[in-house]
Short mmCIF file of C-alpha atoms and ligand atoms in Angstrom, two decimals:
data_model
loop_
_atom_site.label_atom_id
_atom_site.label_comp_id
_atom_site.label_asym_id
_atom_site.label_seq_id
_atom_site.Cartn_x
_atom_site.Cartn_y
_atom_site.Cartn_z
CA UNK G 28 83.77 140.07 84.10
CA UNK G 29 84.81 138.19 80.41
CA UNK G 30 88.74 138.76 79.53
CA UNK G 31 87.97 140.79 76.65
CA UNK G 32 85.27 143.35 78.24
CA UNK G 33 88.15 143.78 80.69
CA UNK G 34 91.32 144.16 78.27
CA UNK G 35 89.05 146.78 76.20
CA UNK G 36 87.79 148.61 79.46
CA UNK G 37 91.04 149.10 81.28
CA UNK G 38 93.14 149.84 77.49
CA UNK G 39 93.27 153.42 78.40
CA UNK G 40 95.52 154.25 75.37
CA UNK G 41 94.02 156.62 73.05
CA UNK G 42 91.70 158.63 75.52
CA UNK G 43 94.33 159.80 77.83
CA UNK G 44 96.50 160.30 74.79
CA UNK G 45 99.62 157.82 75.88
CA UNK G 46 100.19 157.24 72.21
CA UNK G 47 101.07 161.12 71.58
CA UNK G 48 104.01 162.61 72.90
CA UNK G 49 103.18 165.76 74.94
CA UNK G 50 103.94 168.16 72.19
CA UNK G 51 101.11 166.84 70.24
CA UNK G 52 98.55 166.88 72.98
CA UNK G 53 99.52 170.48 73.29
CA UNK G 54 101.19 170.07 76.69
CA UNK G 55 103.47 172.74 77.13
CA UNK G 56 103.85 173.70 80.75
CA UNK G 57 104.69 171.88 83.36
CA UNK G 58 101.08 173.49 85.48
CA UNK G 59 99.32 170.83 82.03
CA UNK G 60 101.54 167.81 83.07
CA UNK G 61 99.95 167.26 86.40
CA UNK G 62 96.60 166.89 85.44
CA UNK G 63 97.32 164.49 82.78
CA UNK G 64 98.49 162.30 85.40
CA UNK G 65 96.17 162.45 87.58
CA UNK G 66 93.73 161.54 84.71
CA UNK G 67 96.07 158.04 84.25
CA UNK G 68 96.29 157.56 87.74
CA UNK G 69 92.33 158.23 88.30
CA UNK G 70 91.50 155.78 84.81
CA UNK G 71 93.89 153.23 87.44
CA UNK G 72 92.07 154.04 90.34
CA UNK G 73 89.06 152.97 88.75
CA UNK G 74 89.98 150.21 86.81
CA UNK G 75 91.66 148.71 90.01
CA UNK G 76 88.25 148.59 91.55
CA UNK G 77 86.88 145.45 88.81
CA UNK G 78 89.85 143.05 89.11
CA UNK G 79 88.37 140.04 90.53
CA UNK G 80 90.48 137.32 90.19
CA UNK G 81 94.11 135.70 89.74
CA UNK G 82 93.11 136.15 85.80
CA UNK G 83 91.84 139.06 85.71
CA UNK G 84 94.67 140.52 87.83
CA UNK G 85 97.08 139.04 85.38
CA UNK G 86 95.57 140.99 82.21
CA UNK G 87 95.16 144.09 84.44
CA UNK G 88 99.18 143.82 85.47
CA UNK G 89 100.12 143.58 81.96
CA UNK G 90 98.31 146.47 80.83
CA UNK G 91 99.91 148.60 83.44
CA UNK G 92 103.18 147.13 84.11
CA UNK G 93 103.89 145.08 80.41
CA UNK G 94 107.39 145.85 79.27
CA UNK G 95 106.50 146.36 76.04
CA UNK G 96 103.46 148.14 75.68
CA UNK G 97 102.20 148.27 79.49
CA UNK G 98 100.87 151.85 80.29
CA UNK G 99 104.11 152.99 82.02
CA UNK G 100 106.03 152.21 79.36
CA UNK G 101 103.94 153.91 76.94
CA UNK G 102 104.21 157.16 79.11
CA UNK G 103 108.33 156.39 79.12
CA UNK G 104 108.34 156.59 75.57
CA UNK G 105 105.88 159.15 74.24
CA UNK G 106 105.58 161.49 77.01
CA UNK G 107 109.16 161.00 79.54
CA UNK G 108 111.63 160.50 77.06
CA UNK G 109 110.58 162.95 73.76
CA UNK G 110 109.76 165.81 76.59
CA UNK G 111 111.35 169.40 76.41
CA UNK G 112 113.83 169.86 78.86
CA UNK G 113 111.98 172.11 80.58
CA UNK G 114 108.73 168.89 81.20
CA UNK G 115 111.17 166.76 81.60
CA UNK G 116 111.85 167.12 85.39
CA UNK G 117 108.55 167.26 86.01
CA UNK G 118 107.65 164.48 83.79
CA UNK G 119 109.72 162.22 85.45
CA UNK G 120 108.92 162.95 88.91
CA UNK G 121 105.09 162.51 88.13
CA UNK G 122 106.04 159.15 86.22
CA UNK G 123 107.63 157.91 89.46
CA UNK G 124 104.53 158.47 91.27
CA UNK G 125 102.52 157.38 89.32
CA UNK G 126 104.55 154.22 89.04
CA UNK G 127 104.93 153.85 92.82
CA UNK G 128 101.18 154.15 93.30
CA UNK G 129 100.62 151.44 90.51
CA UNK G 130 103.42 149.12 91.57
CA UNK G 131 102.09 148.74 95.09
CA UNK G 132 98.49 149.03 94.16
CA UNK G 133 99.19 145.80 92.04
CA UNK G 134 101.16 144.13 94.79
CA UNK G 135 98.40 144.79 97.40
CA UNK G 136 95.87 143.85 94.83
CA UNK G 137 97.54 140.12 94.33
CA UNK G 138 97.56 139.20 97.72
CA UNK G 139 93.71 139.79 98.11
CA UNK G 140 93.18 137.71 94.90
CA UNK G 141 95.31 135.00 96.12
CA UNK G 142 93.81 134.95 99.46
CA UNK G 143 90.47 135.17 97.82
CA UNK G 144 91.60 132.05 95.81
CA UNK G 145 92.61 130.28 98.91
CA UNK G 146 89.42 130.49 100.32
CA UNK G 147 87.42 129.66 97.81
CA UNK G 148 89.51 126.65 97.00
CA UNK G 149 89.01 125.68 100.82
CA UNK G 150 85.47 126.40 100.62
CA UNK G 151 84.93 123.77 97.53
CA UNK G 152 87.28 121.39 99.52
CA UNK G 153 85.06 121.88 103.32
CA UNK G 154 83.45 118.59 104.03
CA UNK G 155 79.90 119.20 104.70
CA UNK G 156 79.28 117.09 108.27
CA UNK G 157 75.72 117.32 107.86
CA UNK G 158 75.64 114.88 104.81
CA UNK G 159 74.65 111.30 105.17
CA UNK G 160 77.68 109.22 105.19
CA UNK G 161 78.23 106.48 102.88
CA UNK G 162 77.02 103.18 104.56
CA UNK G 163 80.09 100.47 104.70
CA UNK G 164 78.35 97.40 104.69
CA UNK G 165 80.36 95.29 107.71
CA UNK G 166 80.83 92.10 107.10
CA UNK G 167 80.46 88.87 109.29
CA UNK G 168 82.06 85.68 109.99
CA UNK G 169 81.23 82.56 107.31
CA UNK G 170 78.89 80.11 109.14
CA UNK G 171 82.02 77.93 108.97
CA UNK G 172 84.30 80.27 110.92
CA UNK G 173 81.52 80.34 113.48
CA UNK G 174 81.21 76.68 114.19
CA UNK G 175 84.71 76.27 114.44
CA UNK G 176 84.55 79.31 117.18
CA UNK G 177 81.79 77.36 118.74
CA UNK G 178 83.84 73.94 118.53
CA UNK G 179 87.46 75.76 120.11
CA UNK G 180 85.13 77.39 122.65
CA UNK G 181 84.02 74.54 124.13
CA UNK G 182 87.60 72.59 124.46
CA UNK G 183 89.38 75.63 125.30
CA UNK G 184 86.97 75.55 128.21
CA UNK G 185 88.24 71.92 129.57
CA UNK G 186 91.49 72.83 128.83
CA UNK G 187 92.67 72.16 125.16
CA UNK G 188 94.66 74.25 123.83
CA UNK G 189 94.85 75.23 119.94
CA UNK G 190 97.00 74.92 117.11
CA UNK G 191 97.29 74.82 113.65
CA UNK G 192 99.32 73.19 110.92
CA UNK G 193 100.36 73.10 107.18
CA UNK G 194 97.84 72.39 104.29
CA UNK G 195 101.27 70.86 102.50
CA UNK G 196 102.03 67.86 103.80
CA UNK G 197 104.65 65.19 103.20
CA UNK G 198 103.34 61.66 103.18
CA UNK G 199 105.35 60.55 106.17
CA UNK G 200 102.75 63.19 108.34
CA UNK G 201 99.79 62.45 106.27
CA UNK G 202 99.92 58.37 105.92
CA UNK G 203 103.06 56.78 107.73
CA UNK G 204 103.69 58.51 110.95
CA UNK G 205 99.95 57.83 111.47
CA UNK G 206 100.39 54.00 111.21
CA UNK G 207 99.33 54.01 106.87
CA UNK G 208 102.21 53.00 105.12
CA UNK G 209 101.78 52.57 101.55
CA UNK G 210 99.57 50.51 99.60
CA UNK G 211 97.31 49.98 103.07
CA UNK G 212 93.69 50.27 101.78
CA UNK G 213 92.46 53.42 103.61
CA UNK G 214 94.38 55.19 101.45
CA UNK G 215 91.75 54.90 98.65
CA UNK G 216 90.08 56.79 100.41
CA UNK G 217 92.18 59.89 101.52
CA UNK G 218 93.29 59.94 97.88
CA UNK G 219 94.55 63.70 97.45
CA UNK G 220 96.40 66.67 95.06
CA UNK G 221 100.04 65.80 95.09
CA UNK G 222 101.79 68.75 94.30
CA UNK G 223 104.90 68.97 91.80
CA UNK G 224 107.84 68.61 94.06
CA UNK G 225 110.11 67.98 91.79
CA UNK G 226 113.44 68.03 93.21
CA UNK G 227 112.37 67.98 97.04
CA UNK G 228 113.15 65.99 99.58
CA UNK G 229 109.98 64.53 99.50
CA UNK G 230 106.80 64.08 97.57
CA UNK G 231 104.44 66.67 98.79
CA UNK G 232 100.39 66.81 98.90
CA UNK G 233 97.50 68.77 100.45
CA UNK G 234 96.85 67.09 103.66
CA UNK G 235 93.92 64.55 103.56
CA UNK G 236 92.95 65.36 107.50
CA UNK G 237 94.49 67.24 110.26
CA UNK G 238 95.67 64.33 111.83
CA UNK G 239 99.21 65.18 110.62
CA UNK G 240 99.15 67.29 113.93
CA UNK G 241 98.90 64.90 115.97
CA UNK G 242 102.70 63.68 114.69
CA UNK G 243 104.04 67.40 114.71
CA UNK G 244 102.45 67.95 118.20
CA UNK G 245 103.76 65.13 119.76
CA UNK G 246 107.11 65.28 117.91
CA UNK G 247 107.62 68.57 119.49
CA UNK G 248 106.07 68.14 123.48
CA UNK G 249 106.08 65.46 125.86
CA UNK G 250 103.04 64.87 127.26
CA UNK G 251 100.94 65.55 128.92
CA UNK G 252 99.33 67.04 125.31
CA UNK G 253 95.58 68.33 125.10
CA UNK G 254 95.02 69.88 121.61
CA UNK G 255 92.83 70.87 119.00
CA UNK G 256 93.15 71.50 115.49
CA UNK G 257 90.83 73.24 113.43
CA UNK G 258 91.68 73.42 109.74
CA UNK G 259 90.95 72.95 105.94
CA UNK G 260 91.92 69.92 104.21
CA UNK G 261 91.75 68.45 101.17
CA UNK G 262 90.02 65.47 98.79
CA UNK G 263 90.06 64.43 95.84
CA UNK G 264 86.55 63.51 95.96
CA UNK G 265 83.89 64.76 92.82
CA UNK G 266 81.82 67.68 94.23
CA UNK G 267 77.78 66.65 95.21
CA UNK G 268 75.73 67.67 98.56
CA UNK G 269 78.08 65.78 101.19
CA UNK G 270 81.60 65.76 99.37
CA UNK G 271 84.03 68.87 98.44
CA UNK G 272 87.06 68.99 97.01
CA UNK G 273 87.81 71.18 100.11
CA UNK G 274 86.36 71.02 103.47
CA UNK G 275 86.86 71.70 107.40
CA UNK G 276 87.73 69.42 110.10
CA UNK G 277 88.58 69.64 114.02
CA UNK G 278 91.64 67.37 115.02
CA UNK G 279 91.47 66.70 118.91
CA UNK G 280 94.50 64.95 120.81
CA UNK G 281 94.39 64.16 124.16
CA UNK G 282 97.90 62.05 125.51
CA UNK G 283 98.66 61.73 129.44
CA UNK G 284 100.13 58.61 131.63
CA UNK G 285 96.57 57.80 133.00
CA UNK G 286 94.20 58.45 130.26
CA UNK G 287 91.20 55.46 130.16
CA UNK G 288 88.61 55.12 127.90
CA UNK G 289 86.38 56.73 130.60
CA UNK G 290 88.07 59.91 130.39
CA UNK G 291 87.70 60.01 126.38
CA UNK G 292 84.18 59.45 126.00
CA UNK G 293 83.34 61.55 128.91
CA UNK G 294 84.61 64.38 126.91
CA UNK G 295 83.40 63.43 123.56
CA UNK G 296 79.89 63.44 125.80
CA UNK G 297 80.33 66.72 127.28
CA UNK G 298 81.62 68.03 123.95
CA UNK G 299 78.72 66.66 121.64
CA UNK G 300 75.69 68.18 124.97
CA UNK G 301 77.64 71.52 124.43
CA UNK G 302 77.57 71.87 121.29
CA UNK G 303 73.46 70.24 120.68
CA UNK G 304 72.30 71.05 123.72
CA UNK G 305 71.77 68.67 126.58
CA UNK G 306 68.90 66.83 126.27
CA UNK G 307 70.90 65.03 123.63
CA UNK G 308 72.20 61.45 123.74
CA UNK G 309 75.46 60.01 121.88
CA UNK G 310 76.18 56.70 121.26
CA UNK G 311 79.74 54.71 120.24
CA UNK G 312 79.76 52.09 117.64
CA UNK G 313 82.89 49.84 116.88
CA UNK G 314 84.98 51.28 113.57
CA UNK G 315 88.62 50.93 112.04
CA UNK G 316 90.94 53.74 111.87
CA UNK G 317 94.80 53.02 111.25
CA UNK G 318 96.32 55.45 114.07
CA UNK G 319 93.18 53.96 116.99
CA UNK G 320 92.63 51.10 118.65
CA UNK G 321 90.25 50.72 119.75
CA UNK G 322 88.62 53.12 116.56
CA UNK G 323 84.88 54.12 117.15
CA UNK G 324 81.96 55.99 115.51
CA UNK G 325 80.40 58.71 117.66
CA UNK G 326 76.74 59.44 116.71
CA UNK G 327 74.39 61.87 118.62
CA UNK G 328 70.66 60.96 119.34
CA UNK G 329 68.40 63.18 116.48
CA UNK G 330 68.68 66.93 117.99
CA UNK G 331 65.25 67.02 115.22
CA UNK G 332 62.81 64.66 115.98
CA UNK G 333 64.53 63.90 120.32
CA UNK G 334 66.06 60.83 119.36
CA UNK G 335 62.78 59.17 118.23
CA UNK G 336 63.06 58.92 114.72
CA UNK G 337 59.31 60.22 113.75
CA UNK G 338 58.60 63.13 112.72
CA UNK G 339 56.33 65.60 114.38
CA UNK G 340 53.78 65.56 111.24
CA UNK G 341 53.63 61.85 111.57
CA UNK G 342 56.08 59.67 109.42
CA UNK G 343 59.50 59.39 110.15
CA UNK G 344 61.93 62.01 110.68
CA UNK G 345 63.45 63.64 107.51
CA UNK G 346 67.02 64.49 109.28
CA UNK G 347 67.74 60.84 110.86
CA UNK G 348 65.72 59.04 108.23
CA UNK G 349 63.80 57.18 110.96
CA UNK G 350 67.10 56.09 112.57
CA UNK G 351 66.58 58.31 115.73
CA UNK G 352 70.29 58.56 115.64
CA UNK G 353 72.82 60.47 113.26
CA UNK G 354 76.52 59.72 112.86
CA UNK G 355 78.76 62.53 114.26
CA UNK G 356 82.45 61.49 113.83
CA UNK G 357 85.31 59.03 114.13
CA UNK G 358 87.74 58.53 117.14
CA UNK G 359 89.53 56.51 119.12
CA UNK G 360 92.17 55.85 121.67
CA UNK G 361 95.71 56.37 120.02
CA UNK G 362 97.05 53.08 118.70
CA UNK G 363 100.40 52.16 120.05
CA UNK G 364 101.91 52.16 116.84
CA UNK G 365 101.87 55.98 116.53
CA UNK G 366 103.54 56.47 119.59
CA UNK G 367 106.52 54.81 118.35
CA UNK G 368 106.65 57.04 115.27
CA UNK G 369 106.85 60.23 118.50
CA UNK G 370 109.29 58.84 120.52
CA UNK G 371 106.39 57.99 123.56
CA UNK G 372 106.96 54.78 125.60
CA UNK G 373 103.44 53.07 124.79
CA UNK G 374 103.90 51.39 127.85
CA UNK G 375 103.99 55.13 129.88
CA UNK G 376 101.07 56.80 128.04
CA UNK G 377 97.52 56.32 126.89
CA UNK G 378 95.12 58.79 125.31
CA UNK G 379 92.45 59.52 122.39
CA UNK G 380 91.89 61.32 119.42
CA UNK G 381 88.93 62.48 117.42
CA UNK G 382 88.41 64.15 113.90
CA UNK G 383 85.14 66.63 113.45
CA UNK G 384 84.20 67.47 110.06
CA UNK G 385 83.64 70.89 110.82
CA UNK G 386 80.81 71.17 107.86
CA UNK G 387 79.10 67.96 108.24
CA UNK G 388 78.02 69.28 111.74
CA UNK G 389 77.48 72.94 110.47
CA UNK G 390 75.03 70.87 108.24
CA UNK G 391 73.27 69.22 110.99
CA UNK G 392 73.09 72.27 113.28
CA UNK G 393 71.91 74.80 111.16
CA UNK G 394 69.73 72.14 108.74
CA UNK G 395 71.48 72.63 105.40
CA UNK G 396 71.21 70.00 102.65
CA UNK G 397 73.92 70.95 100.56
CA UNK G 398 77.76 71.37 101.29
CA UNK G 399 78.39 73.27 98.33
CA UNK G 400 77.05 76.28 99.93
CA UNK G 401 80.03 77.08 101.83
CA UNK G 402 82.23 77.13 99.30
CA UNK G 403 79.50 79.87 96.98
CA UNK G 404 80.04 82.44 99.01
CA UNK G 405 76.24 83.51 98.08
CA UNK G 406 75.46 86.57 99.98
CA UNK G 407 71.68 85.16 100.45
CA UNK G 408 72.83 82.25 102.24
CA UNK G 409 75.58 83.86 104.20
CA UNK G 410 73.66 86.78 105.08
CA UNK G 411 71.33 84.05 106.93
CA UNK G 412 74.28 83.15 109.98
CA UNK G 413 75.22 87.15 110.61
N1 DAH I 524 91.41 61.63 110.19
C1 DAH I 524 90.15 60.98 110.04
C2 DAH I 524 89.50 61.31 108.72
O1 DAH I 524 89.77 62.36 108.22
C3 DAH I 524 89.20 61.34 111.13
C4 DAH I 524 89.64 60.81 112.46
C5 DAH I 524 89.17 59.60 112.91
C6 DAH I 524 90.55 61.50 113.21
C7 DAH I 524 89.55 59.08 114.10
C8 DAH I 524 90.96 60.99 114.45
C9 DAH I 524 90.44 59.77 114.87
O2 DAH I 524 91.82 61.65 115.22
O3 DAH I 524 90.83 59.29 116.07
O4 DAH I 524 88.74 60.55 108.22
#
């Protein structure tokens, strides 16, 4: 019911004559007094009935109960207090009943509208179960993350174990300790971000490789030391299909008293069949790498056209360019010179390292021409490796 509707309907002022004093109204015997009364109390009976609400109770408190002009005190003023002495006793006891009645009729009345308002409140709050939810899209892991999983699954499974180092590097991790002092050539082309270390110790730059774990591993366990590190590192080399600024590599480390050259490219074998499958071939070729000697290329027999370089449309294959071969990645037995920077006797220990750019092979596995994917973060592409 509207405020006003209600304020008008339950103003019971002028027909139940509270604005005369009983003299006026012609009451003049106390036998007249009670039915007035029980007119008021009857108007308040009925009244009661329509209040709905918290607001609604508030207006119909105030028109009984206001100090000022509230129905009780209207009946105080112009019917209790200007009475005869002879009304006056009965005046005032009907008054108190009247106001007990209306006092706890009010009270009662406010807890059922603020229970009702409870409930309703917890009715527009109830969560309705039987609506669709809201679909969470979850994600998955970047085709990178999930080579590298591939990569550390296999080694784990011979018995590397994993770790990881800092992207900031000093130069004595990234270049000396690893047998490049300054000036030597093969620094052209590791040429990185130097960061402003102004004040430090020493200069500091994103590492070029991961290599520089080979130094803190060693530094910190004797051998025997079989380790991989998977991590991002850093070029300073102008985006296009096969370069990025930023870009993935596995660092492997294998150092023991009895390590041969049998034992490292057995592994690099059994690495390169897990990871294309094994009717695949690999091959060694002679390189140069500061920290091996000797230093070799690793290349894997054309997973796309089985190692025979044509293509199954006739011409030659597109992935090896005819070659029937494609170059995987450098490695090499550990050059005695690094041991010296770790505190190993060269003389005691042998072993071989290898560096996997993580998203060269990603490339080759999953037939991408273009490194600059990764780094996109296209939802198109990703969504393709869930
Ligand atoms: N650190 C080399 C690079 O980033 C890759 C590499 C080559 C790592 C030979 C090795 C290795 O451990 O033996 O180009």
């Amino acid at each position: 019911m509207p405020f006003g509707v209600i304020y008008i309907a339950i103003m019971p002022t002028s027909d139940t004559g509270l604005d005369k004093t009983l003299a006026a109204l012609g009451v003049t015997e106390a036998a007249q007094v009670v039915p007035r009364f029980a007119q008021v109390r009857s108007q308040f009976d009925g009244q009661f009935q329509t209040v709905a609400d918290e607001s609604e109770w508030k207006i119909f408190r105030d028109t009984w109960l206001g100090r000022k002009s509230g129905v009780l005190t209207l009946i105080t003023d112009n019917w209790l207090k200007p009475a005869t002495p002879d009304l006056k006793r009965v005046v005032g006891q009907q008054l108190n009943e009247l106001r007990a009645h209306v006092e706890s009729q009010i009270e009662a009345r406010r807890l059922t509208v603020e229970s009702g308002a409870e409930e309703a409140a917890l009715a527009r709050d109830r969560v309705d179960l039987s609506l669709p939810g809201v679909l969470r899209l979850v994600g998955s892991h970047h085709l990178i993350r999930q080579v590298f999983q591939e990569i550390e699954d296999i080694f784990f499974s011979i018995g590397f174990s994993i770790v990881e180092g800092p992207e900031i590097e000093t130069p004595y991790y990234n270049f000396e300790a690893l047998n490049i002092p300054e000036f030597h050539p093969v620094r052209d082309d590791m040429d990185t971000f130097y960061l402003d270390s102004k004040g430090a110790a020493t200069p500091l730059l994103l590492r070029t490789h991961t290599s520089p774990m080979q130094i803190r591993t060693m530094e910190k366990q004797k051998p025997p030391v079989r380790v991989i590190v998977p991590g991002k590192v850093y070029r300073r080399d102008n985006p296009d299909a096969t370069h990025s600024f930023a870009f993935h590599q596995i660092e492997g480390l294998a150092v023991d008293t009895d390590i041969t050259f049998c034992d490292f490219t057995g592994t690099i074998e059994y690495f390169v069949k897990q990871f294309f499958g094994p009717s695949v071939k690999t091959r060694f070729r002679p390189s140069y790498f500061p920290f091996t000697e000797p230093s070799v290329e690793f290349d894997v027999s054309c997973p796309f056209c089985a190692g025979t370089g044509a293509a199954a449309t006739g011409g030659s294959c597109s992935k090896c360019k005819g070659a029937a071969w494609i170059e995987l990645f450098g490695a090499g037995m550990v050059d005695p010179a690094v041991y010296g920077f770790v505190g190993y006797d060269p003389k005691k220990v042998s072993g071989f390292a290898f560096g996997i750019g993580i998203d060269r092979l990603a490339m080759l596995k999953y037939g991408i021409d273009d490194i600059q994917v990764f780094f996109q973060n296209d939802v198109r592409f990703l969504r393709q490796f869930p």
